[in-house]
Short mmCIF file of C-alpha atoms in Angstrom, two decimals:
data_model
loop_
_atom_site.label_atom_id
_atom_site.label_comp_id
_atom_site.label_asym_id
_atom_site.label_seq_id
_atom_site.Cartn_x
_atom_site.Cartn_y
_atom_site.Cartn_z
CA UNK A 1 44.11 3.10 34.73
CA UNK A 2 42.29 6.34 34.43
CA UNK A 3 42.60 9.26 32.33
CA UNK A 4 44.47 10.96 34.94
CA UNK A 5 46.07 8.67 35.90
CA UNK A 6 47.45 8.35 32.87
CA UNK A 7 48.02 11.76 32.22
CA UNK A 8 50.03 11.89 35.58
CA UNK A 9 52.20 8.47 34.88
CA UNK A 10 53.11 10.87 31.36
CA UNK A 11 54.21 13.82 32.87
CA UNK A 12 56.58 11.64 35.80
CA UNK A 13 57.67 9.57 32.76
CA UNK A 14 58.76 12.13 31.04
CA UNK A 15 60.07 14.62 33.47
CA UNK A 16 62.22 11.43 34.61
CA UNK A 17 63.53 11.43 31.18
CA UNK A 18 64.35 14.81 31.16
CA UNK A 19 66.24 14.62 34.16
CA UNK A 20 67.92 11.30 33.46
CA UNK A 21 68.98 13.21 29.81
CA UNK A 22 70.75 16.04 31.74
CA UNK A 23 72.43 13.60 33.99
CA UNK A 24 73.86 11.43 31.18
CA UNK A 25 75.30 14.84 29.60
CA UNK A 26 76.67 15.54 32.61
CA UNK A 27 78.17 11.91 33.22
CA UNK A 28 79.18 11.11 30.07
CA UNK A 29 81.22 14.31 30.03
CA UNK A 30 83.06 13.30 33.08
CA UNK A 31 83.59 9.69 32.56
CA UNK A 32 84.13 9.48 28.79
CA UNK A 33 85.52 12.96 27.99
CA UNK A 34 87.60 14.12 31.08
CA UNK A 35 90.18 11.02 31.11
CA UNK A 36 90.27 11.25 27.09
CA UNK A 37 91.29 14.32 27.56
CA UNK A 38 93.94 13.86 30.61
CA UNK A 39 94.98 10.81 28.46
CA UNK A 40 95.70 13.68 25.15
CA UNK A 41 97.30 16.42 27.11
CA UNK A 42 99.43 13.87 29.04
CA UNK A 43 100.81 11.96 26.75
CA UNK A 44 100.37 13.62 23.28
CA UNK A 45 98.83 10.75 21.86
CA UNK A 46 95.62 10.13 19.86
CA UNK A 47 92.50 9.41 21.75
CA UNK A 48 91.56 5.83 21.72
CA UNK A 49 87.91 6.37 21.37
CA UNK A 50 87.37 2.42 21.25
CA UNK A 51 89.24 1.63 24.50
CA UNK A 52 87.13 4.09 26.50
CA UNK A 53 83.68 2.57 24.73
CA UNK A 54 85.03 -0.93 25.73
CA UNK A 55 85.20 0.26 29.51
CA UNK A 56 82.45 2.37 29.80
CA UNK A 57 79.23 0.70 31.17
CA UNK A 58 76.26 2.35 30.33
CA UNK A 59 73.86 0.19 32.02
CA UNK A 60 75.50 0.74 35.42
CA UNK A 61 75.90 4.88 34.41
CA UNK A 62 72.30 5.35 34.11
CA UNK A 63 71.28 2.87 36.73
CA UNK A 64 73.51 5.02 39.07
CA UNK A 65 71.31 8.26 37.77
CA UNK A 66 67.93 6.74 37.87
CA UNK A 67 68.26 5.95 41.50
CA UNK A 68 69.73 9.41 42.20
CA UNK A 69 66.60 10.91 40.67
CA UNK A 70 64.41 8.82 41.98
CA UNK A 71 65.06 10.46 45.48
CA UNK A 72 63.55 13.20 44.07
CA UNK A 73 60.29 12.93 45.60
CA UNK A 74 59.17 16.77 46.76
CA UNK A 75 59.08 18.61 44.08
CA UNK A 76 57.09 16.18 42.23
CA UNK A 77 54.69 15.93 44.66
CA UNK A 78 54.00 19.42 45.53
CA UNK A 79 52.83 20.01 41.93
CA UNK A 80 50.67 17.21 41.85
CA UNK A 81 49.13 17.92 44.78
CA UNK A 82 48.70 21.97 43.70
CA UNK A 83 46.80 20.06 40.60
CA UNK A 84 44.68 18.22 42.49
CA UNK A 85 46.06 14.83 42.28
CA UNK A 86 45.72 12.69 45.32
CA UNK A 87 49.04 11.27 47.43
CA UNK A 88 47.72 7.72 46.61
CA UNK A 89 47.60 8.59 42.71
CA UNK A 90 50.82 10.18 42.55
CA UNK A 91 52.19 7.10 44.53
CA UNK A 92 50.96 4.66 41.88
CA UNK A 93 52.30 6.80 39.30
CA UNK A 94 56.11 7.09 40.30
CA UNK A 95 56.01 3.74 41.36
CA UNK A 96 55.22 2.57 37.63
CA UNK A 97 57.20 5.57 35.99
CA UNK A 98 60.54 4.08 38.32
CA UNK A 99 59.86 0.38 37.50
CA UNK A 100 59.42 0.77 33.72
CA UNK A 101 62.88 3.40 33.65
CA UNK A 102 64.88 0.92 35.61
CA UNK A 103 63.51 -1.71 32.86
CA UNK A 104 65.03 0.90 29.89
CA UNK A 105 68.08 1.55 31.98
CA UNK A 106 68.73 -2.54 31.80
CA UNK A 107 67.85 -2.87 28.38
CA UNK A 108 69.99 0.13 26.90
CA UNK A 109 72.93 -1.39 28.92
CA UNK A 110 72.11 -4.90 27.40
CA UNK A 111 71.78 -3.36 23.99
CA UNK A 112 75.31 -1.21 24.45
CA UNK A 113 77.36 -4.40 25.24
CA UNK A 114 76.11 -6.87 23.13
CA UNK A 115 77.19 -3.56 20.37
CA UNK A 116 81.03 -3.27 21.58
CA UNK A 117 81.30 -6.68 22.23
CA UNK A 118 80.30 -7.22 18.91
CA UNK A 119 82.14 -4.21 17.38
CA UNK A 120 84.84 -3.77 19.36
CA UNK A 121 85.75 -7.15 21.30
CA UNK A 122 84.70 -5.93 24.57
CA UNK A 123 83.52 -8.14 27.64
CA UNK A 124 79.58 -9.70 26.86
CA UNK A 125 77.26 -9.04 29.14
CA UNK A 126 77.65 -12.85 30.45
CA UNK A 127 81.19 -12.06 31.20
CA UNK A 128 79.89 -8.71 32.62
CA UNK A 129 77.80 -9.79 34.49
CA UNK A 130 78.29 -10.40 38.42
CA UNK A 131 75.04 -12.76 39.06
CA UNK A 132 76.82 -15.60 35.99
CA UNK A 133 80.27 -14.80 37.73
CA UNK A 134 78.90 -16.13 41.21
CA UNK A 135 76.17 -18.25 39.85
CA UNK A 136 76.53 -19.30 36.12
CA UNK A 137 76.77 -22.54 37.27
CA UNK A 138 73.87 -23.29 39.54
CA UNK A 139 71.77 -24.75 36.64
CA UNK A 140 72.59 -27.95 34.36
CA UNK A 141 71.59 -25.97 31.28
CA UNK A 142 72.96 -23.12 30.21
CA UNK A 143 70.19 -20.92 28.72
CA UNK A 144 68.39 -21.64 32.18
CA UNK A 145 71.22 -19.53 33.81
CA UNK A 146 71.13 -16.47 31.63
CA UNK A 147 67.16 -16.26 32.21
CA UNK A 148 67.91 -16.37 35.37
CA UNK A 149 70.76 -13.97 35.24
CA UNK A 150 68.48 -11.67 33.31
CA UNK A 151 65.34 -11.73 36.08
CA UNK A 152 68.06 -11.42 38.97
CA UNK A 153 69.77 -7.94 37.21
CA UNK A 154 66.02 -6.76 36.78
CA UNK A 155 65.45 -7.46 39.62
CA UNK A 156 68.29 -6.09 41.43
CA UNK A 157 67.55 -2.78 39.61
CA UNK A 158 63.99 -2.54 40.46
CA UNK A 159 65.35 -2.92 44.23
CA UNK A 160 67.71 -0.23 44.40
CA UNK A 161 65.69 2.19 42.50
CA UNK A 162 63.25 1.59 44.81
CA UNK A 163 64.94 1.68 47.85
CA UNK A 164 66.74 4.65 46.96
CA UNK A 165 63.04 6.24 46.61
CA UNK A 166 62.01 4.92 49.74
CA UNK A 167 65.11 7.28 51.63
CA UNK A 168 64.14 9.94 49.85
CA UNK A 169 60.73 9.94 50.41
CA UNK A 170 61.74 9.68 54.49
CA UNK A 171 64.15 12.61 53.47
CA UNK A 172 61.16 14.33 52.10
CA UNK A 173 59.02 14.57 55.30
CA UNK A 174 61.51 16.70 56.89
CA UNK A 175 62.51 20.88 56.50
CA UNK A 176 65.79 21.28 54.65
CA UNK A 177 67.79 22.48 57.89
CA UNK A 178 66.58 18.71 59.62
CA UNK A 179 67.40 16.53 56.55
CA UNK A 180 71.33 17.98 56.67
CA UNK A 181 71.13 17.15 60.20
CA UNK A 182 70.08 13.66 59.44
CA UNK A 183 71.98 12.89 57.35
CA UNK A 184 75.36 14.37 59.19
CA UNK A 185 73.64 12.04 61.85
CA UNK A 186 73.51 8.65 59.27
CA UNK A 187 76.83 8.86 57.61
CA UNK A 188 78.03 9.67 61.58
CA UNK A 189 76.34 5.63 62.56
CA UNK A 190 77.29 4.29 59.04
CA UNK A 191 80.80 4.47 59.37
CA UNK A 192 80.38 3.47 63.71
CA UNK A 193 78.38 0.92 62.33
CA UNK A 194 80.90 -0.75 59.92
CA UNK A 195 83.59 0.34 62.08
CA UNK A 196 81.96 -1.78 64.30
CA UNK A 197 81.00 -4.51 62.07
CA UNK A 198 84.75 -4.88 61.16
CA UNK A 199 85.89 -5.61 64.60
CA UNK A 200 82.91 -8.34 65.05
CA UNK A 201 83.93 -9.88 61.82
CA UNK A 202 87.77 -9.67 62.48
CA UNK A 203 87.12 -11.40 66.21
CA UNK A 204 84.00 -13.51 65.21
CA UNK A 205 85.09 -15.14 61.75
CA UNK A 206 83.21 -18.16 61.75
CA UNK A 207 80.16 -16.38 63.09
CA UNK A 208 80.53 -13.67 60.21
CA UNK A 209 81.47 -16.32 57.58
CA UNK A 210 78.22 -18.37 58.51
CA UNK A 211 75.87 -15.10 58.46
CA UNK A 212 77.93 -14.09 54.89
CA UNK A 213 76.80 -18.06 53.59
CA UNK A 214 73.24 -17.03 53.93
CA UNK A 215 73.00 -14.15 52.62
CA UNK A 216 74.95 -14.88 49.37
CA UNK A 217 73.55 -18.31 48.82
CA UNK A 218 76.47 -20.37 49.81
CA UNK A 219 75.91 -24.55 50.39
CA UNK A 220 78.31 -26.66 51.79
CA UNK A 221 76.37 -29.41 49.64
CA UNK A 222 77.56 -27.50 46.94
CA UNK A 223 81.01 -26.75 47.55
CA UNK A 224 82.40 -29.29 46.22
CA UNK A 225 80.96 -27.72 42.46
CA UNK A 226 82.34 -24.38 43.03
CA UNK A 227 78.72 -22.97 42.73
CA UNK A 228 76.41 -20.76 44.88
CA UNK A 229 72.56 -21.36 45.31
CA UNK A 230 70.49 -17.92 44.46
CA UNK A 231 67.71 -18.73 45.72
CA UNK A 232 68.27 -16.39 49.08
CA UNK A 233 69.39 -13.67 47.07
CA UNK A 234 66.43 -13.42 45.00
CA UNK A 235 64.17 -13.94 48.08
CA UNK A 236 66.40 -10.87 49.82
CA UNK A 237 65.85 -8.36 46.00
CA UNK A 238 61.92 -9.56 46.85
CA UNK A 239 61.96 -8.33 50.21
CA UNK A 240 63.36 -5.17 50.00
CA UNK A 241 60.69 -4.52 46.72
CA UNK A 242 58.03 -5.42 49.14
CA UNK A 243 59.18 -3.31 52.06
CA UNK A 244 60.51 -0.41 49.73
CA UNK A 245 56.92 -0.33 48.03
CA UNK A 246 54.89 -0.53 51.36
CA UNK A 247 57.34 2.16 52.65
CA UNK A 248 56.63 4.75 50.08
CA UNK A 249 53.18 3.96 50.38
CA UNK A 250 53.35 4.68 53.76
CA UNK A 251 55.53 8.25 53.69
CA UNK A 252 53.98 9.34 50.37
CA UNK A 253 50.29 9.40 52.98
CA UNK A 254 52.31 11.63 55.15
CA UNK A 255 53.72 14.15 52.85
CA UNK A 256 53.11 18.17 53.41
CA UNK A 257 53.59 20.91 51.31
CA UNK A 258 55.97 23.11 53.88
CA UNK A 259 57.50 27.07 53.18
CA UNK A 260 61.32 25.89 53.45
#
């Protein structure tokens, strides 16, 4: 990596900070504080700091603002390119800056339960955790399944802050006025679309049980152990890395500084 590149993968790194900072503030205000307070003025009793800490999931919080920000790709851009830094540079850049954030995101959420649950008899992140819920029992040994369960939740968060980058970059090659219209025009198929979906499954429920099998891992081999094979889902968080990657690469070549 260059010296500008370098300087660039700073600058997104910590402008993604900064924005992921203000977001917590903002979060954390309305998740944590707001029901504390509804809770006070409701029922006149003390706030129960350590139930709310038990619920709260931090991980998930800033995983939730990390892939908001990462939609953010404009802005970003037109400075960079105003500095002379080329589209394929400042790809490269947000493309490391997103993957190492989602990394913190996982590990401060890691870090904040294995705290309460120490502290405060909350939930571990095993019993947190949705991937050893469905598929804590795929492998003999036990250790094997929480490496696994580690590499599928990194994984998982690499995806979606990718793919959430990959909308907004195709949100970013349009004017303002268009992208409202698009996206009127997405929600509008969305909810057709599951609308839609709902019927097929309703009338079609061995079809839409068979297609459902695939895609979560499902074996009738396995039934019979309760467990679910992840192999497909890690091939599916793969894929849509891949394609999420290649699509960014793609739109980021296409980008335009506009007047809007």
């Amino acid at each position: 990596m260059s010296e500008r590149q370098k300087g660039v993968t700073t600058y997104l790194f910590r402008n993604t900070l900064r924005q992921m900072g203000y977001a917590f503030a903002w979060a954390l205000f309305g998740v944590l504080l707001i029901p504390l307070l509804i809770e006070t003025l409701s029922n006149n009793q003390s706030i129960n700091f350590a139930g709310e800490l038990r619920n709260f999931s931090l991980g998930p919080v800033l995983l939730i603002i990390l892939a908001i920000i990462s939609m953010r790709n404009y802005d970003d851009f037109q400075f960079m390119i105003q500095n002379g830094v080329s589209r394929k540079m400042f790809w490269q850049s947000k493309m490391v800056v997103l993957v190492i954030a989602a990394l913190i995101t996982q590990f401060f959420g890691y870090l904040y339960r294995c705290l309460i649950s120490n502290f405060l008899g909350a939930d571990d992140w095993q019993q947190a955790s949705l991937y050893m819920t469905a598929y804590g029992k795929f492998a003999d040994a036990a250790t094997v399944n929480q490496v696994l369960a580690i590499i599928f939740s990194l994984l998982f968060t690499i995806a979606l802050v990718l793919g959430m980058d990959l909308i907004g970059s195709i949100f970013s090659l349009f004017p303002k006025k268009q992208k409202y219209l698009i996206g009127v025009a997405l929600l509008t198929l969305s909810i057709v679309g599951l609308t839609i979906l709902s019927n097929w499954s309703a009338q079609h429920q061995k079809q839409a049980l068979a297609v459902l099998s695939l895609f979560s891992g499902y074996s009738r081999q396995r039934a019979v152990q309760a467990t679910l094979n992840p192999t497909m889902p890690f091939i599916e968080l793969v894929g849509v890395i891949i394609v999420s990657l290649l699509g960014t690469r793609l739109t980021f070549k296409h980008f335009q500084i506009r007047n809007d």
